[in-house]
mmCIF file of C-alpha atoms and ligand atoms in Angstrom:
data_model
loop_
_atom_site.group_PDB
_atom_site.id
_atom_site.type_symbol
_atom_site.label_atom_id
_atom_site.label_comp_id
_atom_site.label_asym_id
_atom_site.label_seq_id
_atom_site.Cartn_x
_atom_site.Cartn_y
_atom_site.Cartn_z
ATOM 1 C CA ALA R 270 39.302 -18.094 -5.889
ATOM 2 C CA LEU R 271 40.714 -17.957 -9.400
ATOM 3 C CA PRO R 272 38.237 -17.222 -12.193
ATOM 4 C CA PRO R 273 37.528 -20.301 -14.331
ATOM 5 C CA PRO R 274 39.686 -20.654 -17.472
ATOM 6 C CA HIS R 275 38.193 -18.761 -20.368
ATOM 7 C CA GLY R 276 37.349 -21.828 -22.447
ATOM 8 C CA PHE R 277 35.556 -23.423 -19.541
ATOM 9 C CA SER R 278 33.109 -20.568 -18.916
ATOM 10 C CA VAL R 279 32.397 -20.117 -22.632
ATOM 11 C CA GLN R 280 31.627 -23.818 -22.968
ATOM 12 C CA CYS R 281 29.253 -23.706 -19.975
ATOM 13 C CA TYR R 282 27.577 -20.645 -21.339
ATOM 14 C CA SER R 283 26.983 -22.137 -24.785
ATOM 15 C CA GLU R 284 25.766 -25.393 -23.245
ATOM 16 C CA THR R 285 23.119 -23.651 -21.166
ATOM 17 C CA LEU R 286 22.157 -21.482 -24.119
ATOM 18 C CA GLU R 287 21.806 -24.596 -26.262
ATOM 19 C CA ALA R 288 19.748 -26.315 -23.572
ATOM 20 C CA GLN R 289 17.544 -23.252 -23.340
ATOM 21 C CA GLN R 290 16.971 -23.210 -27.076
ATOM 22 C CA ARG R 291 16.213 -26.931 -27.090
ATOM 23 C CA HIS R 292 13.684 -26.384 -24.309
ATOM 24 C CA ARG R 293 12.048 -23.493 -26.162
ATOM 25 C CA LEU R 294 11.770 -25.597 -29.307
ATOM 26 C CA HIS R 295 10.306 -28.488 -27.323
ATOM 27 C CA VAL R 296 7.766 -26.150 -25.698
ATOM 28 C CA GLN R 297 6.871 -24.593 -29.032
ATOM 29 C CA GLN R 298 6.193 -28.042 -30.532
ATOM 30 C CA ALA R 299 4.207 -29.176 -27.492
ATOM 31 C CA LEU R 300 2.103 -26.027 -27.672
ATOM 32 C CA ARG R 301 0.444 -27.030 -30.930
ATOM 33 C CA GLY R 302 -2.814 -28.787 -30.091
ATOM 34 C CA ALA R 303 -2.413 -28.306 -26.322
ATOM 35 C CA THR R 304 -5.944 -26.894 -25.967
ATOM 36 C CA GLU R 305 -7.492 -29.803 -27.894
ATOM 37 C CA ARG R 306 -5.624 -32.285 -25.700
ATOM 38 C CA GLY R 307 -7.188 -30.636 -22.649
ATOM 39 C CA GLU R 308 -3.884 -29.463 -21.179
ATOM 40 C CA MET R 309 -4.968 -25.845 -20.703
ATOM 41 C CA SER R 310 -7.171 -24.310 -18.042
ATOM 42 C CA LEU R 311 -8.035 -20.875 -16.724
ATOM 43 C CA ALA R 312 -7.241 -19.516 -13.279
ATOM 44 C CA PHE R 313 -9.150 -16.527 -11.913
ATOM 45 C CA GLN R 314 -7.724 -13.735 -9.801
ATOM 46 C CA PRO R 315 -10.169 -11.359 -8.074
ATOM 47 C CA LYS R 316 -10.174 -7.621 -8.683
ATOM 48 C CA LEU R 317 -11.341 -5.477 -5.801
ATOM 49 C CA ARG R 318 -12.621 -1.923 -5.581
ATOM 50 C CA LEU R 319 -10.281 -0.280 -3.085
ATOM 51 C CA VAL R 320 -12.774 2.047 -1.369
ATOM 52 C CA ASP R 321 -14.862 -0.836 -0.005
ATOM 53 C CA GLN R 322 -12.973 -3.959 -1.143
ATOM 54 C CA ARG R 323 -15.992 -5.177 -3.045
ATOM 55 C CA ILE R 324 -15.188 -7.817 -5.686
ATOM 56 C CA THR R 325 -15.727 -6.244 -9.090
ATOM 57 C CA GLY R 326 -14.366 -8.915 -11.362
ATOM 58 C CA ALA R 327 -11.711 -11.466 -12.114
ATOM 59 C CA GLU R 328 -8.817 -11.716 -14.500
ATOM 60 C CA ALA R 329 -8.640 -14.994 -16.398
ATOM 61 C CA LEU R 330 -5.073 -16.292 -16.542
ATOM 62 C CA LEU R 331 -4.057 -19.203 -18.721
ATOM 63 C CA ARG R 332 -2.543 -22.307 -17.123
ATOM 64 C CA TRP R 333 -0.818 -25.058 -19.060
ATOM 65 C CA HIS R 334 0.108 -28.445 -17.671
ATOM 66 C CA HIS R 335 2.018 -30.644 -20.108
ATOM 67 C CA PRO R 336 2.229 -34.371 -19.243
ATOM 68 C CA GLU R 337 6.051 -34.424 -19.556
ATOM 69 C CA LEU R 338 7.145 -30.813 -19.313
ATOM 70 C CA GLY R 339 4.911 -30.119 -16.312
ATOM 71 C CA GLN R 340 3.503 -26.704 -15.501
ATOM 72 C CA ILE R 341 4.690 -24.021 -17.932
ATOM 73 C CA SER R 342 4.093 -20.356 -17.194
ATOM 74 C CA PRO R 343 2.288 -18.123 -19.694
ATOM 75 C CA GLY R 344 5.136 -15.646 -19.343
ATOM 76 C CA MET R 345 7.200 -18.259 -21.153
ATOM 77 C CA PHE R 346 4.802 -19.810 -23.667
ATOM 78 C CA ILE R 347 2.641 -16.838 -24.691
ATOM 79 C CA PRO R 348 5.544 -15.065 -26.455
ATOM 80 C CA LEU R 349 6.324 -18.361 -28.240
ATOM 81 C CA ALA R 350 2.668 -18.723 -29.238
ATOM 82 C CA GLU R 351 2.651 -15.149 -30.523
ATOM 83 C CA ALA R 352 5.737 -15.866 -32.620
ATOM 84 C CA SER R 353 4.411 -19.166 -34.052
ATOM 85 C CA GLY R 354 0.826 -18.010 -34.638
ATOM 86 C CA ASP R 355 -0.569 -20.575 -32.182
ATOM 87 C CA ILE R 356 -1.842 -17.579 -30.212
ATOM 88 C CA PHE R 357 -4.898 -17.431 -32.514
ATOM 89 C CA ALA R 358 -6.139 -20.916 -31.586
ATOM 90 C CA ILE R 359 -5.155 -20.447 -27.948
ATOM 91 C CA GLY R 360 -6.801 -17.023 -27.793
ATOM 92 C CA GLU R 361 -10.010 -18.485 -29.231
ATOM 93 C CA TRP R 362 -9.983 -21.197 -26.612
ATOM 94 C CA VAL R 363 -9.423 -18.660 -23.809
ATOM 95 C CA LEU R 364 -12.359 -16.535 -24.985
ATOM 96 C CA GLU R 365 -14.663 -19.556 -25.275
ATOM 97 C CA GLU R 366 -13.666 -20.829 -21.839
ATOM 98 C CA ALA R 367 -14.104 -17.371 -20.281
ATOM 99 C CA MET R 368 -17.587 -17.054 -21.828
ATOM 100 C CA ARG R 369 -18.508 -20.537 -20.682
ATOM 101 C CA THR R 370 -17.463 -19.537 -17.162
ATOM 102 C CA ILE R 371 -19.471 -16.301 -17.319
ATOM 103 C CA ALA R 372 -22.552 -18.293 -18.347
ATOM 104 C CA ASP R 373 -21.920 -20.812 -15.532
ATOM 105 C CA TRP R 374 -21.456 -18.200 -12.852
ATOM 106 C CA ARG R 375 -24.496 -16.215 -13.967
ATOM 107 C CA GLN R 376 -26.580 -19.354 -13.767
ATOM 108 C CA GLN R 377 -25.210 -20.179 -10.304
ATOM 109 C CA GLY R 378 -25.842 -16.610 -9.210
ATOM 110 C CA VAL R 379 -22.151 -16.045 -8.401
ATOM 111 C CA LEU R 380 -21.904 -13.290 -10.945
ATOM 112 C CA GLY R 381 -23.546 -10.078 -9.809
ATOM 113 C CA ASP R 382 -24.622 -7.484 -12.321
ATOM 114 C CA ASN R 383 -21.450 -5.427 -11.927
ATOM 115 C CA PHE R 384 -18.999 -8.281 -12.218
ATOM 116 C CA HIS R 385 -16.786 -8.987 -15.224
ATOM 117 C CA ILE R 386 -14.236 -11.506 -16.371
ATOM 118 C CA ALA R 387 -11.208 -9.918 -18.020
ATOM 119 C CA VAL R 388 -9.378 -11.819 -20.720
ATOM 120 C CA ASN R 389 -5.842 -11.092 -21.886
ATOM 121 C CA VAL R 390 -5.625 -10.466 -25.608
ATOM 122 C CA ALA R 391 -2.304 -10.399 -27.425
ATOM 123 C CA ALA R 392 -1.579 -7.588 -29.848
ATOM 124 C CA ARG R 393 -1.394 -10.097 -32.668
ATOM 125 C CA GLN R 394 -5.008 -11.129 -32.130
ATOM 126 C CA LEU R 395 -6.030 -7.497 -32.589
ATOM 127 C CA ALA R 396 -4.303 -7.434 -35.949
ATOM 128 C CA ARG R 397 -7.164 -9.523 -37.304
ATOM 129 C CA LYS R 398 -9.815 -7.462 -39.050
ATOM 130 C CA ASP R 399 -12.656 -9.610 -37.709
ATOM 131 C CA PHE R 400 -11.521 -9.996 -34.098
ATOM 132 C CA ALA R 401 -14.152 -7.718 -32.544
ATOM 133 C CA GLU R 402 -16.946 -8.971 -34.778
ATOM 134 C CA GLY R 403 -16.144 -12.596 -33.979
ATOM 135 C CA LEU R 404 -16.055 -11.904 -30.269
ATOM 136 C CA LEU R 405 -19.363 -10.020 -30.311
ATOM 137 C CA CYS R 406 -20.997 -12.830 -32.320
ATOM 138 C CA GLN R 407 -19.820 -15.400 -29.755
ATOM 139 C CA LEU R 408 -21.307 -13.310 -26.942
ATOM 140 C CA ALA R 409 -24.577 -12.906 -28.815
ATOM 141 C CA ALA R 410 -24.781 -16.631 -29.560
ATOM 142 C CA ARG R 411 -24.442 -17.338 -25.845
ATOM 143 C CA ARG R 412 -26.805 -14.490 -24.922
ATOM 144 C CA ILE R 413 -24.189 -12.935 -22.671
ATOM 145 C CA PRO R 414 -24.448 -9.144 -22.245
ATOM 146 C CA ALA R 415 -21.149 -7.646 -23.399
ATOM 147 C CA ARG R 416 -20.495 -5.818 -20.123
ATOM 148 C CA PHE R 417 -19.683 -9.127 -18.378
ATOM 149 C CA LEU R 418 -16.533 -9.431 -20.474
ATOM 150 C CA ALA R 419 -13.477 -7.169 -20.380
ATOM 151 C CA ILE R 420 -10.283 -7.175 -22.404
ATOM 152 C CA GLU R 421 -6.698 -6.561 -21.335
ATOM 153 C CA VAL R 422 -4.372 -5.718 -24.178
ATOM 154 C CA THR R 423 -1.002 -7.270 -23.498
ATOM 155 C CA GLU R 424 1.934 -7.526 -25.734
ATOM 156 C CA SER R 425 5.425 -8.805 -25.943
ATOM 157 C CA GLY R 426 6.311 -7.346 -29.320
ATOM 158 C CA LEU R 427 5.681 -4.126 -31.167
ATOM 159 C CA MET R 428 2.103 -3.560 -32.254
ATOM 160 C CA SER R 429 2.363 -3.665 -36.014
ATOM 161 C CA ASP R 430 -1.014 -2.273 -37.039
ATOM 162 C CA MET R 431 -2.152 0.377 -34.561
ATOM 163 C CA GLN R 432 -4.933 1.644 -36.837
ATOM 164 C CA ASN R 433 -6.597 -1.733 -37.111
ATOM 165 C CA ALA R 434 -6.127 -2.385 -33.395
ATOM 166 C CA ARG R 435 -7.811 0.970 -32.768
ATOM 167 C CA GLN R 436 -10.759 -0.028 -34.962
ATOM 168 C CA GLN R 437 -11.143 -3.395 -33.271
ATOM 169 C CA LEU R 438 -11.033 -1.881 -29.780
ATOM 170 C CA ALA R 439 -13.426 0.926 -30.748
ATOM 171 C CA GLN R 440 -15.935 -1.708 -31.850
ATOM 172 C CA LEU R 441 -15.582 -3.451 -28.489
ATOM 173 C CA THR R 442 -15.834 -0.305 -26.327
ATOM 174 C CA GLN R 443 -18.899 0.785 -28.302
ATOM 175 C CA ALA R 444 -20.452 -2.563 -27.432
ATOM 176 C CA ASN R 445 -19.800 -1.850 -23.710
ATOM 177 C CA ILE R 446 -16.732 -4.031 -23.250
ATOM 178 C CA ALA R 447 -14.145 -2.460 -20.959
ATOM 179 C CA VAL R 448 -10.705 -2.327 -22.538
ATOM 180 C CA ALA R 449 -7.596 -2.096 -20.372
ATOM 181 C CA ILE R 450 -4.029 -1.389 -21.368
ATOM 182 C CA ASP R 451 -2.071 -3.999 -19.445
ATOM 183 C CA ASP R 452 1.357 -3.623 -17.831
ATOM 184 C CA PHE R 453 1.316 0.098 -18.389
ATOM 185 C CA GLY R 454 4.691 1.766 -18.163
ATOM 186 C CA THR R 455 6.809 -1.240 -19.111
ATOM 187 C CA GLY R 456 8.120 -2.766 -22.315
ATOM 188 C CA HIS R 457 5.954 -1.910 -25.248
ATOM 189 C CA SER R 458 2.922 -0.563 -23.378
ATOM 190 C CA SER R 459 3.720 3.031 -24.099
ATOM 191 C CA LEU R 460 2.272 6.510 -24.170
ATOM 192 C CA ALA R 461 1.582 6.005 -27.879
ATOM 193 C CA TYR R 462 -1.175 3.589 -26.850
ATOM 194 C CA ILE R 463 -2.899 6.302 -24.834
ATOM 195 C CA LYS R 464 -2.794 8.561 -27.834
ATOM 196 C CA THR R 465 -4.132 6.004 -30.314
ATOM 197 C CA LEU R 466 -6.161 3.279 -28.632
ATOM 198 C CA PRO R 467 -9.663 3.643 -27.195
ATOM 199 C CA PHE R 468 -9.567 2.232 -23.673
ATOM 200 C CA SER R 469 -11.337 2.686 -20.367
ATOM 201 C CA THR R 470 -8.792 1.308 -17.924
ATOM 202 C CA LEU R 471 -5.097 1.553 -17.352
ATOM 203 C CA LYS R 472 -3.313 -1.231 -15.479
ATOM 204 C CA ILE R 473 -0.257 -0.186 -13.518
ATOM 205 C CA ASP R 474 2.392 -2.845 -13.888
ATOM 206 C CA ARG R 475 3.564 -4.818 -10.887
ATOM 207 C CA ALA R 476 7.032 -3.330 -11.400
ATOM 208 C CA PHE R 477 5.768 -0.021 -9.951
ATOM 209 C CA VAL R 478 3.875 -1.681 -7.108
ATOM 210 C CA MET R 479 6.384 -4.134 -5.648
ATOM 211 C CA ASP R 480 8.730 -1.526 -4.108
ATOM 212 C CA LEU R 481 6.170 1.119 -3.142
ATOM 213 C CA GLU R 482 7.045 0.861 0.542
ATOM 214 C CA GLU R 483 10.784 1.387 0.043
ATOM 215 C CA CYS R 484 10.982 3.518 -3.045
ATOM 216 C CA ASP R 485 9.831 7.115 -3.210
ATOM 217 C CA VAL R 486 10.362 7.255 -6.991
ATOM 218 C CA ASP R 487 7.934 4.345 -7.436
ATOM 219 C CA ARG R 488 5.370 6.102 -5.225
ATOM 220 C CA GLN R 489 5.632 9.206 -7.410
ATOM 221 C CA LEU R 490 5.392 7.106 -10.579
ATOM 222 C CA ALA R 491 2.284 5.256 -9.354
ATOM 223 C CA ARG R 492 0.708 8.583 -8.403
ATOM 224 C CA THR R 493 1.590 10.185 -11.738
ATOM 225 C CA ILE R 494 0.296 7.225 -13.782
ATOM 226 C CA THR R 495 -2.961 7.374 -11.802
ATOM 227 C CA GLN R 496 -3.327 11.102 -12.441
ATOM 228 C CA LEU R 497 -2.529 10.581 -16.116
ATOM 229 C CA ALA R 498 -5.235 7.923 -16.415
ATOM 230 C CA HIS R 499 -7.796 10.084 -14.611
ATOM 231 C CA SER R 500 -6.931 13.084 -16.768
ATOM 232 C CA VAL R 501 -7.977 11.137 -19.871
ATOM 233 C CA GLY R 502 -11.118 9.818 -18.171
ATOM 234 C CA CYS R 503 -9.914 6.324 -17.326
ATOM 235 C CA ASN R 504 -9.954 4.035 -14.316
ATOM 236 C CA VAL R 505 -6.825 2.602 -12.780
ATOM 237 C CA VAL R 506 -6.131 -0.969 -11.736
ATOM 238 C CA ALA R 507 -2.944 -1.858 -9.866
ATOM 239 C CA GLU R 508 -1.620 -5.391 -10.268
ATOM 240 C CA GLY R 509 0.760 -7.380 -8.091
ATOM 241 C CA ILE R 510 -0.282 -6.015 -4.683
ATOM 242 C CA GLU R 511 1.299 -8.203 -2.025
ATOM 243 C CA THR R 512 1.027 -6.126 1.158
ATOM 244 C CA ALA R 513 -1.522 -4.017 3.031
ATOM 245 C CA PRO R 514 0.631 -0.839 2.921
ATOM 246 C CA GLN R 515 0.860 -1.136 -0.887
ATOM 247 C CA ALA R 516 -2.930 -1.426 -1.148
ATOM 248 C CA MET R 517 -3.441 1.446 1.287
ATOM 249 C CA TYR R 518 -1.067 3.756 -0.551
ATOM 250 C CA LEU R 519 -2.778 2.982 -3.880
ATOM 251 C CA ARG R 520 -6.170 3.593 -2.327
ATOM 252 C CA ARG R 521 -4.977 6.942 -0.982
ATOM 253 C CA ILE R 522 -3.745 8.157 -4.387
ATOM 254 C CA GLY R 523 -7.111 7.322 -5.934
ATOM 255 C CA CYS R 524 -6.366 4.067 -7.725
ATOM 256 C CA GLU R 525 -9.801 2.454 -8.080
ATOM 257 C CA THR R 526 -9.104 -1.249 -8.320
ATOM 258 C CA ALA R 527 -6.607 -3.675 -6.846
ATOM 259 C CA GLN R 528 -5.359 -7.117 -7.704
ATOM 260 C CA GLY R 529 -2.625 -9.218 -6.169
ATOM 261 C CA TYR R 530 -1.525 -12.051 -3.903
ATOM 262 C CA TYR R 531 -2.359 -9.898 -0.863
ATOM 263 C CA PHE R 532 -6.027 -10.499 -1.702
ATOM 264 C CA SER R 533 -5.763 -13.802 -3.558
ATOM 265 C CA ARG R 534 -3.638 -15.778 -5.963
ATOM 266 C CA PRO R 535 -5.225 -16.814 -9.270
ATOM 267 C CA LEU R 536 -7.549 -19.755 -8.468
ATOM 268 C CA PRO R 537 -9.310 -22.535 -10.398
ATOM 269 C CA ALA R 538 -12.962 -21.616 -11.138
ATOM 270 C CA ASN R 539 -14.519 -23.659 -8.308
ATOM 271 C CA GLU R 540 -12.043 -22.356 -5.722
ATOM 272 C CA PHE R 541 -12.636 -18.822 -6.944
ATOM 273 C CA THR R 542 -16.374 -18.941 -6.274
ATOM 274 C CA HIS R 543 -15.661 -20.456 -2.861
ATOM 275 C CA TRP R 544 -13.182 -17.640 -2.157
ATOM 276 C CA CYS R 545 -15.827 -15.048 -3.105
ATOM 277 C CA ASP R 546 -18.350 -16.614 -0.717
ATOM 278 C CA ASN R 547 -15.897 -16.298 2.160
ATOM 279 C CA TRP R 548 -14.425 -12.909 1.347
ATOM 280 C CA HIS R 549 -14.511 -10.222 4.056
ATOM 281 C CA PRO R 550 -12.849 -6.814 3.630
ATOM 282 C CA HIS R 551 -9.842 -6.614 5.930
ATOM 283 C CA LEU R 552 -7.735 -3.720 4.705
ATOM 284 C CA PRO R 553 -6.986 -1.392 7.663
ATOM 285 C CA SER R 554 -8.641 2.015 7.583
ATOM 286 C CA THR R 555 -6.695 5.098 6.550
ATOM 287 C CA THR R 556 -5.826 6.191 10.084
ATOM 288 C CA THR R 557 -3.181 3.488 10.422
ATOM 289 C CA GLU R 558 -1.488 4.213 7.122
ATOM 290 C CA THR R 559 2.282 3.780 7.127
ATOM 291 C CA VAL R 560 3.470 4.718 3.622
HETATM 292 P P1 C2E I 691 -0.565 -10.084 -16.748
HETATM 293 O O1 C2E I 691 -1.759 -10.033 -17.627
HETATM 294 O O2 C2E I 691 0.071 -8.793 -16.394
HETATM 295 O O3 C2E I 691 -1.029 -10.892 -15.473
HETATM 296 C C1 C2E I 691 -0.543 -10.679 -14.169
HETATM 297 C C2 C2E I 691 0.492 -11.712 -13.781
HETATM 298 O O4 C2E I 691 0.974 -11.413 -12.479
HETATM 299 C C3 C2E I 691 -0.041 -13.115 -13.687
HETATM 300 O O5 C2E I 691 1.031 -13.990 -13.997
HETATM 301 C C4 C2E I 691 -0.406 -13.251 -12.215
HETATM 302 O O6 C2E I 691 -0.457 -14.586 -11.760
HETATM 303 C C5 C2E I 691 0.726 -12.492 -11.595
HETATM 304 N N1 C2E I 691 0.389 -11.908 -10.301
HETATM 305 C C6 C2E I 691 -0.809 -11.479 -9.849
HETATM 306 N N2 C2E I 691 -0.715 -10.971 -8.602
HETATM 307 C C7 C2E I 691 0.583 -11.069 -8.263
HETATM 308 C C8 C2E I 691 1.314 -10.710 -7.077
HETATM 309 O O7 C2E I 691 0.791 -10.176 -6.108
HETATM 310 N N3 C2E I 691 2.652 -10.962 -7.094
HETATM 311 C C9 C2E I 691 3.282 -11.549 -8.147
HETATM 312 N N4 C2E I 691 4.582 -11.791 -8.078
HETATM 313 N N5 C2E I 691 2.624 -11.890 -9.282
HETATM 314 C C10 C2E I 691 1.292 -11.653 -9.326
HETATM 315 P P2 C2E I 691 0.828 -15.222 -14.995
HETATM 316 O O8 C2E I 691 -0.484 -15.868 -14.744
HETATM 317 O O9 C2E I 691 2.065 -16.055 -14.907
HETATM 318 O O10 C2E I 691 0.746 -14.526 -16.415
HETATM 319 C C11 C2E I 691 1.851 -13.858 -16.965
HETATM 320 C C12 C2E I 691 1.459 -13.115 -18.207
HETATM 321 O O11 C2E I 691 1.099 -13.996 -19.259
HETATM 322 C C13 C2E I 691 0.231 -12.203 -18.021
HETATM 323 O O12 C2E I 691 0.595 -10.999 -17.392
HETATM 324 C C14 C2E I 691 -0.206 -12.028 -19.466
HETATM 325 O O13 C2E I 691 0.559 -11.033 -20.101
HETATM 326 C C15 C2E I 691 0.136 -13.373 -20.063
HETATM 327 N N6 C2E I 691 -1.088 -14.190 -20.142
HETATM 328 C C16 C2E I 691 -1.674 -14.956 -19.191
HETATM 329 N N7 C2E I 691 -2.798 -15.542 -19.653
HETATM 330 C C17 C2E I 691 -2.939 -15.108 -20.930
HETATM 331 C C18 C2E I 691 -3.910 -15.340 -21.975
HETATM 332 O O14 C2E I 691 -4.931 -16.043 -21.804
HETATM 333 N N8 C2E I 691 -3.695 -14.716 -23.176
HETATM 334 C C19 C2E I 691 -2.608 -13.906 -23.402
HETATM 335 N N9 C2E I 691 -2.458 -13.334 -24.625
HETATM 336 N N10 C2E I 691 -1.697 -13.655 -22.461
HETATM 337 C C20 C2E I 691 -1.847 -14.246 -21.232
HETATM 338 MG MG1 MG I 692 -3.487 -8.996 -17.684
HETATM 339 MG MG1 MG I 693 -0.710 -6.993 -16.193
HETATM 340 MG MG1 MG I 694 2.176 -7.806 -15.689
#
């Protein structure tokens, strides 16, 4: 077939680009006040210790359902919220909701003593001088021991004030809050973080997990990242595990904790507790390992 005339393809391209920009603008406007209107909720994805597949915690992931726009993924709206500054109000809401859930689950006896809820925190939130203090006050007001909460530092842009971020995170780790560097090895989550930020956990990005079975380079990278984390005294979590062989390979290289659709998708709070009640370890033992 002949390629489309030049003018035609350019016009199509600019139309889709324009539509995309219109959609982004629409989303950005809809985002303001979304928490107050009750459009946001949290989903919880279990984290499991690979040696015995015991549930050690859950990551809280933001869900947004807009009455007209429908379900919008955080991968799309979080960067917009970071750019507009709405991330501060949204981040506050996420922390409050996570703490409310911790209190609930402790009361119901769902939350064992070694269980935590991890909340994603954008780099921009850490730029605030009173972030850690505010968070610790909220915990104290609710009488929640700090160890029940964990933080995952995510970011879509460059961290502008590493020194302040370091101070904020140091305050949190001193209070016994586990700090993870999220999506390690991709985008802006770089080696400079390891050098500067106080953290206890490194999260291997899904990008290194998804092709473990086919790709020897990815296996070496996952192994090297795990060794790197251990060499600086940190734990490793792998995200995005979708198959048993992936989980088994990560277990073999010493990665402590696993998370992914293979175990469970992120679930609403009530479904999560139900899932925990019915959870039985099912990962095959090492003798049948294939990767
Ligand atoms: P993240 O923190 O790296 O979270 C992991 C993402 O991978 C989640 O996407 C999760 O649903 C997805 N995931 C988990 N297991 C699997 C799997 O086995 N396969 C595949 N394909 N995906 C899996 P989600 O919920 O769409 O969140 C995307 C990103 O948005 C998060 O990446 C995080 O950076 C950001 N985000 C989510 N909630 C919040 C929040 O409350 N605050 C901030 N600042 N960022 C958030
Ligand atoms: Mg995360
Ligand atoms: Mg991640
Ligand atoms: Mg990720």
